[in-house]
Amino acid sequence: MENLWAATAPAITPFARLEADITADVAIIGGGYTGLSAALQLAEAGKSVVLLEARSMGYGGSGRNVGLINAGLWTPPDEVETLIGDTSGKKLNAALAGAPALVMALIEKHNIECELTKTGTLHCAHSEKGLADLKARLAQQKARNAPVTLLSREEAAERLGTRLFHGALHDARAGTLQPLAYARGLARAARDNGAQLFEDSEVIRAVADGTGWRLETREGSVKASQLIEATNAYECRKTPPRYTPVYYMQCATDPLPDELRRKILPGGEGCWDTAMVMSSFRLDAAGRLIIGGVGQLDAPGERVHFSWAARKMAQIFPDLKGQGFSHGWHGRIAMTGDHVPKIMETGDNRISIFGYSGRGIGPGTVFGQAAAQWALRGDRSVFPVPAVPNYREKRSQIMARYYQAGAVAAHLTGARRKG
């Protein structure tokens, strides 16, 4: 099965492979939301910028995620402020609260066709304990004047088309989009504004020479004064990752009949639940039901994950029992222990940004613009989080195996009964 987003995203004129030695003010590694957002803003500011992508624009998590434009992180805002300090936490919370508005403004400004919806998201309580968690999140968001509403079980059932959940938290700031189409739209806009973008151009060597950076690919090179590494979970290094790699899989049906589309998610909100091993579900513009959960589809346990997805879909929406899937794919997430993104600044005109922990669209766009401001101003105060000279998640490979095994175990028995 193939990635639905790759099958349905509007085509874009391909980008060339780097086959020459060129210079620029700023070099960017990575053609996802972060790198593309940075390249676009730098080009608009008149800087010469070169972006190198090892595969194709949006190939990584930017073209494989659920497509929810969320405000904030998985971690509740009070906890964010406890984890990284009151001042830094408030700065990060404020920046990410505005992330959906920033994404939507870029889409409008650059006429990006990406199936944008602005009807919000629904965080669904899978149990009474989950509902209590949503009530706590509601209080924290209300204290920050966020437009969030807690729906009763009956209200949630009307919005969702299922009575499975105990309630839901609606965030009016949020929305959904076609994630690969958004990435390609940013790439087109960056190119239209003068950025030089190259695909199939993996950086095989990066050397600092005291005056800047020289990035070498198999057939060319870039000399630049500043370097932004924006590969997140798709870095090409042979060394152990600085984060815990976690896989998230999704399955999509064929477009549903009109009578079912009118009943299931009639408002088009994107959804996820409060379970420890969470699941997500949404519709795309054509009316396909897309359901996802932690898991890797090209590893042992693939059949388990597909079977779970079918059971979970039927559990949430009984009318879809027996409905098959036409698409299936997965992507890699850069998970950090506190679910807070990281910026490494090593003092040699280089920054590395990673660790969105499954929240890439809004944070990636915000952090990309912050990276551009850093390159323009040379001021680390523009970062949404304090920069650190080094970061590496402990026991990342062990934790990666733990997450994968846990997902297989949970999906082996999950969604076999209601409640």
XYZ file of C-alpha atoms in Angstrom:
419
model
C 0.000 0.000 0.000
C 1.126 3.557 -0.623
C 1.108 6.829 1.254
C -2.239 8.557 0.652
C -0.658 11.998 0.883
C 1.866 11.173 -1.850
C -0.947 9.830 -4.019
C -3.211 12.882 -3.648
C -0.934 15.919 -3.188
C -0.907 18.352 -6.128
C 2.113 17.820 -8.360
C 4.980 20.275 -8.195
C 7.738 20.978 -10.706
C 10.655 18.778 -9.582
C 13.738 20.298 -8.019
C 17.147 19.627 -9.532
C 19.979 17.659 -7.975
C 22.953 19.758 -6.830
C 25.663 19.237 -9.444
C 27.841 22.333 -8.981
C 29.830 24.245 -6.382
C 27.791 27.234 -5.194
C 27.785 29.801 -2.409
C 25.028 31.318 -0.281
C 24.474 33.328 2.870
C 22.639 30.458 4.566
C 22.567 26.705 3.932
C 19.706 24.522 5.147
C 19.709 20.735 5.406
C 16.240 19.216 5.266
C 13.188 19.838 3.075
C 10.460 19.505 5.700
C 8.345 22.138 7.410
C 11.202 23.606 9.447
C 13.692 23.927 6.610
C 11.133 25.124 4.090
C 9.633 27.670 6.486
C 13.126 29.029 7.177
C 14.057 29.093 3.480
C 10.890 30.965 2.562
C 11.356 33.672 5.186
C 15.051 34.103 4.391
C 14.351 34.403 0.681
C 11.621 36.958 1.326
C 14.137 38.939 3.397
C 16.569 39.026 0.482
C 19.111 36.509 1.777
C 20.660 34.006 -0.588
C 19.689 30.585 0.724
C 20.335 27.026 -0.446
C 18.319 24.082 0.854
C 19.537 20.511 0.384
C 17.114 17.583 0.698
C 18.368 14.005 0.561
C 15.169 12.653 -1.025
C 12.252 14.852 -2.141
C 10.573 17.859 -0.550
C 8.369 16.692 2.306
C 9.639 13.117 2.040
C 10.004 12.626 5.808
C 7.552 13.276 8.596
C 6.229 16.380 6.844
C 4.670 14.179 4.170
C 3.626 11.303 6.422
C 1.867 12.778 9.465
C -1.800 12.983 10.399
C -2.267 16.539 9.170
C -3.601 18.173 12.338
C -2.673 21.854 12.755
C -2.507 21.836 16.544
C -1.870 24.681 18.953
C 0.737 23.638 21.519
C 2.442 20.369 22.388
C 1.350 17.023 23.763
C 2.597 18.290 27.114
C 0.016 20.551 28.854
C 1.064 24.221 29.117
C 1.450 24.247 32.906
C 3.816 21.295 32.663
C 5.775 22.965 29.858
C 6.418 25.933 32.134
C 7.486 23.624 34.954
C 9.835 21.654 32.713
C 11.740 24.518 31.077
C 11.082 27.353 33.492
C 8.305 29.885 33.839
C 9.688 32.535 31.492
C 10.818 30.124 28.764
C 7.670 28.040 29.104
C 5.394 31.036 28.705
C 7.352 32.102 25.615
C 7.060 28.650 24.032
C 3.378 28.291 24.922
C 2.583 31.681 23.424
C 4.528 30.951 20.229
C 2.790 27.618 19.674
C -0.640 28.954 20.601
C -0.313 31.117 17.508
C 1.068 28.337 15.305
C -2.218 27.432 13.559
C -2.842 31.089 12.662
C 0.692 31.332 11.234
C 0.242 28.170 9.151
C -3.126 29.328 7.828
C -1.760 32.785 7.011
C 1.095 31.262 4.981
C -1.351 29.046 3.127
C -3.491 32.049 2.237
C -0.576 34.332 1.354
C 1.063 31.837 -0.982
C -2.123 30.244 -2.373
C -1.168 26.762 -1.166
C -3.708 24.109 -2.183
C -3.637 21.678 0.744
C -7.243 20.803 1.709
C -7.201 23.294 4.591
C -10.039 23.144 7.139
C -10.514 25.632 9.973
C -13.113 23.821 12.068
C -10.751 22.838 14.883
C -9.661 19.570 16.429
C -11.279 17.237 18.965
C -9.261 15.580 21.734
C -11.494 12.650 22.670
C -11.821 11.109 26.145
C -11.525 7.333 25.853
C -12.492 6.845 29.533
C -13.594 8.732 32.643
C -9.926 9.148 33.496
C -9.360 10.614 30.064
C -12.255 13.020 30.623
C -10.670 14.173 33.877
C -7.459 14.853 31.964
C -9.379 16.934 29.436
C -10.993 18.946 32.243
C -7.530 19.754 33.602
C -6.337 20.771 30.139
C -9.455 22.915 29.709
C -8.700 24.832 32.897
C -5.090 25.461 31.806
C -6.146 26.652 28.359
C -8.931 28.865 29.718
C -6.406 30.495 32.042
C -4.560 31.486 28.850
C -7.747 32.725 27.133
C -7.623 29.975 24.540
C -10.854 29.312 22.571
C -11.358 25.764 23.831
C -14.618 24.079 24.822
C -15.297 20.818 26.647
C -18.078 18.883 24.943
C -20.317 16.502 26.871
C -20.711 12.921 25.720
C -23.871 13.854 23.846
C -22.303 16.937 22.254
C -19.203 14.967 21.283
C -21.327 12.203 19.758
C -23.029 14.744 17.514
C -19.716 16.176 16.333
C -17.968 12.823 15.958
C -20.694 10.504 14.693
C -19.984 7.994 17.464
C -20.989 7.548 21.105
C -17.788 5.730 22.015
C -16.148 8.669 23.782
C -16.956 10.225 27.159
C -16.497 13.779 25.896
C -14.093 15.829 23.816
C -12.053 19.019 24.035
C -12.597 21.238 21.002
C -9.845 23.698 20.046
C -11.205 26.339 17.688
C -7.714 27.582 16.775
C -6.783 24.320 15.082
C -7.619 22.606 11.802
C -6.468 20.009 9.316
C -4.610 19.955 6.026
C -3.017 17.638 3.489
C 0.475 17.560 5.027
C 2.562 16.796 1.938
C 0.650 19.374 -0.092
C 1.471 21.992 2.545
C 5.180 21.080 2.423
C 5.212 21.240 -1.363
C 3.426 24.590 -1.223
C 6.089 26.016 1.074
C 8.760 24.676 -1.284
C 7.118 26.310 -4.290
C 6.768 29.617 -2.450
C 10.413 29.522 -1.331
C 11.566 28.838 -4.901
C 9.328 31.592 -6.274
C 10.972 34.030 -3.852
C 14.505 33.142 -4.935
C 15.597 30.303 -2.655
C 17.657 27.574 -4.329
C 16.214 24.169 -3.418
C 17.787 20.849 -4.403
C 16.422 17.307 -4.118
C 18.270 13.983 -4.203
C 21.191 15.900 -2.702
C 22.218 14.172 0.508
C 24.918 15.946 2.494
C 27.729 13.445 2.921
C 30.181 15.803 4.600
C 29.870 19.100 6.486
C 33.034 20.992 7.421
C 33.458 24.274 9.327
C 36.500 26.217 8.130
C 36.433 29.180 10.489
C 34.619 31.478 8.078
C 31.563 29.340 7.424
C 30.470 25.897 6.284
C 31.183 23.707 3.295
C 28.524 21.077 2.613
C 29.452 18.336 0.174
C 27.033 16.159 -1.757
C 27.991 13.417 -4.198
C 28.072 15.814 -7.128
C 28.381 19.325 -5.715
C 28.977 21.548 -2.726
C 27.631 24.616 -0.939
C 29.714 27.229 0.854
C 27.673 29.287 3.328
C 28.259 31.523 6.332
C 25.477 29.944 8.414
C 24.005 26.469 8.642
C 20.519 25.352 9.726
C 20.081 21.607 10.236
C 16.378 20.796 10.007
C 16.203 17.052 9.464
C 14.312 16.224 12.693
C 13.670 12.439 12.663
C 15.198 11.897 9.207
C 18.825 12.786 9.781
C 21.298 10.810 7.690
C 23.986 10.345 10.326
C 25.352 6.902 11.060
C 25.670 7.696 14.774
C 22.837 6.963 17.241
C 20.077 9.600 17.032
C 19.822 12.451 19.529
C 16.141 11.623 20.070
C 14.067 8.465 20.413
C 12.756 7.389 16.988
C 9.081 6.386 17.184
C 6.998 5.198 14.230
C 3.406 6.213 13.565
C 1.280 4.367 11.021
C -1.932 5.282 9.231
C -4.494 3.491 7.099
C -7.046 5.102 4.795
C -10.268 3.822 3.265
C -11.663 4.592 -0.135
C -13.978 7.657 -0.148
C -17.019 6.886 1.984
C -20.548 7.001 0.571
C -22.347 10.310 1.011
C -24.732 8.980 3.655
C -21.807 7.930 5.863
C -19.879 11.159 5.239
C -22.865 13.113 6.514
C -22.829 11.099 9.773
C -19.088 10.733 10.449
C -17.211 13.886 11.466
C -19.686 16.153 9.661
C -17.682 19.237 10.692
C -14.400 17.821 9.389
C -12.460 18.080 12.667
C -9.272 16.090 13.145
C -9.319 13.840 16.206
C -7.121 11.910 18.592
C -7.856 10.202 21.900
C -6.536 10.244 25.458
C -5.430 6.590 25.596
C -1.844 5.864 26.645
C -1.312 4.171 23.266
C -3.221 6.838 21.371
C -5.022 6.672 18.067
C -6.061 9.381 15.619
C -8.833 9.620 13.066
C -9.979 12.148 10.471
C -11.416 12.526 6.988
C -9.628 13.926 3.964
C -11.271 16.193 1.391
C -12.488 13.206 -0.640
C -14.165 11.618 2.375
C -11.638 8.893 3.135
C -11.504 7.842 6.786
C -7.912 7.832 8.000
C -7.041 6.072 11.246
C -3.606 5.958 12.861
C -1.596 4.750 15.805
C 1.942 4.014 16.893
C 3.481 1.333 14.714
C 5.839 0.528 11.844
C 4.428 -1.111 8.726
C 7.674 -2.453 7.260
C 8.700 -4.373 10.377
C 7.500 -7.431 12.330
C 3.985 -6.684 13.531
C 2.748 -5.156 10.273
C -0.286 -7.453 10.094
C -1.035 -6.765 13.742
C -1.176 -3.043 13.077
C -3.435 -3.407 10.023
C -5.787 -5.724 11.936
C -5.906 -3.308 14.852
C -6.702 -0.398 12.520
C -9.663 -2.312 11.062
C -10.960 -3.239 14.525
C -10.436 0.274 15.879
C -12.254 1.840 12.952
C -15.220 -0.507 13.449
C -15.192 0.144 17.209
C -15.420 3.896 16.711
C -17.739 3.775 13.688
C -19.690 0.482 13.602
C -21.097 1.314 10.156
C -17.549 0.915 8.808
C -17.133 -2.680 9.995
C -15.662 -4.698 7.134
C -14.502 -1.586 5.289
C -11.107 -2.209 3.732
C -8.101 0.075 3.386
C -6.732 1.367 0.107
C -3.646 3.090 1.548
C -1.249 2.383 4.398
C 1.954 4.160 5.430
C 4.073 5.225 8.379
C 6.466 7.974 9.349
C 9.176 8.505 11.931
C 8.810 10.840 14.913
C 11.695 12.435 16.847
C 10.564 11.935 20.438
C 12.142 13.630 23.445
C 11.563 12.618 27.039
C 9.727 15.838 27.898
C 8.085 16.176 24.448
C 9.651 19.639 24.113
C 11.514 20.486 20.868
C 15.249 21.148 21.053
C 17.538 23.712 19.449
C 21.271 23.040 19.521
C 23.543 26.020 18.914
C 27.190 25.015 18.911
C 28.712 28.482 18.554
C 30.011 27.957 15.013
C 27.131 29.581 13.133
C 25.186 26.334 13.113
C 21.901 25.359 14.722
C 20.120 22.014 14.763
C 16.380 21.750 15.397
C 14.604 18.502 16.270
C 12.284 16.745 18.714
C 8.734 17.741 17.775
C 7.458 14.483 19.313
C 4.642 14.128 16.792
C 3.611 17.792 16.638
C 5.355 18.903 13.466
C 3.090 21.177 11.426
C 2.655 24.150 13.745
C 5.922 23.870 15.689
C 7.933 23.124 12.538
C 6.612 26.254 10.858
C 7.213 28.378 13.972
C 10.721 27.027 14.613
C 11.611 27.441 10.948
C 10.746 31.120 11.081
C 12.730 31.462 14.306
C 15.720 29.848 12.575
C 15.421 32.383 9.775
C 15.382 35.240 12.288
C 18.476 33.779 13.964
C 20.256 33.795 10.596
C 19.113 37.344 9.864
C 19.831 38.842 13.272
C 22.391 36.549 14.890
C 20.309 36.691 18.059
C 19.427 33.546 19.972
C 16.614 35.360 21.829
C 14.419 34.715 18.776
C 14.265 30.997 19.603
C 11.000 29.722 21.145
C 13.059 27.593 23.576
C 16.495 28.193 25.100
C 19.284 26.904 22.859
C 21.655 24.305 24.284
C 25.199 23.449 23.128
C 24.458 19.724 23.008
C 21.596 17.308 23.524
C 21.200 13.564 23.268
C 18.307 11.512 24.574
C 19.520 8.747 26.868
C 18.918 5.131 25.866
C 17.245 6.226 22.638
C 17.676 2.921 20.830
C 16.406 0.917 23.795
C 13.402 3.211 24.110
C 12.725 2.933 20.384
C 12.496 -0.857 20.676
C 10.299 -0.434 23.747
C 7.821 1.796 21.895
C 7.665 -0.535 18.922
C 7.181 -3.661 21.030
C 4.614 -1.864 23.166
C 2.657 -0.792 20.084
C 2.581 -4.358 18.731
C 1.431 -5.693 22.113
C -1.233 -3.020 22.511
C -2.537 -3.481 18.971
C -2.583 -7.254 19.282
C -5.411 -7.055 21.794
C -6.649 -3.470 21.391
C -10.105 -2.459 20.160
C -11.537 -5.927 20.753
C -14.267 -4.568 22.986
C -15.882 -1.229 23.667
C -15.009 1.124 26.507
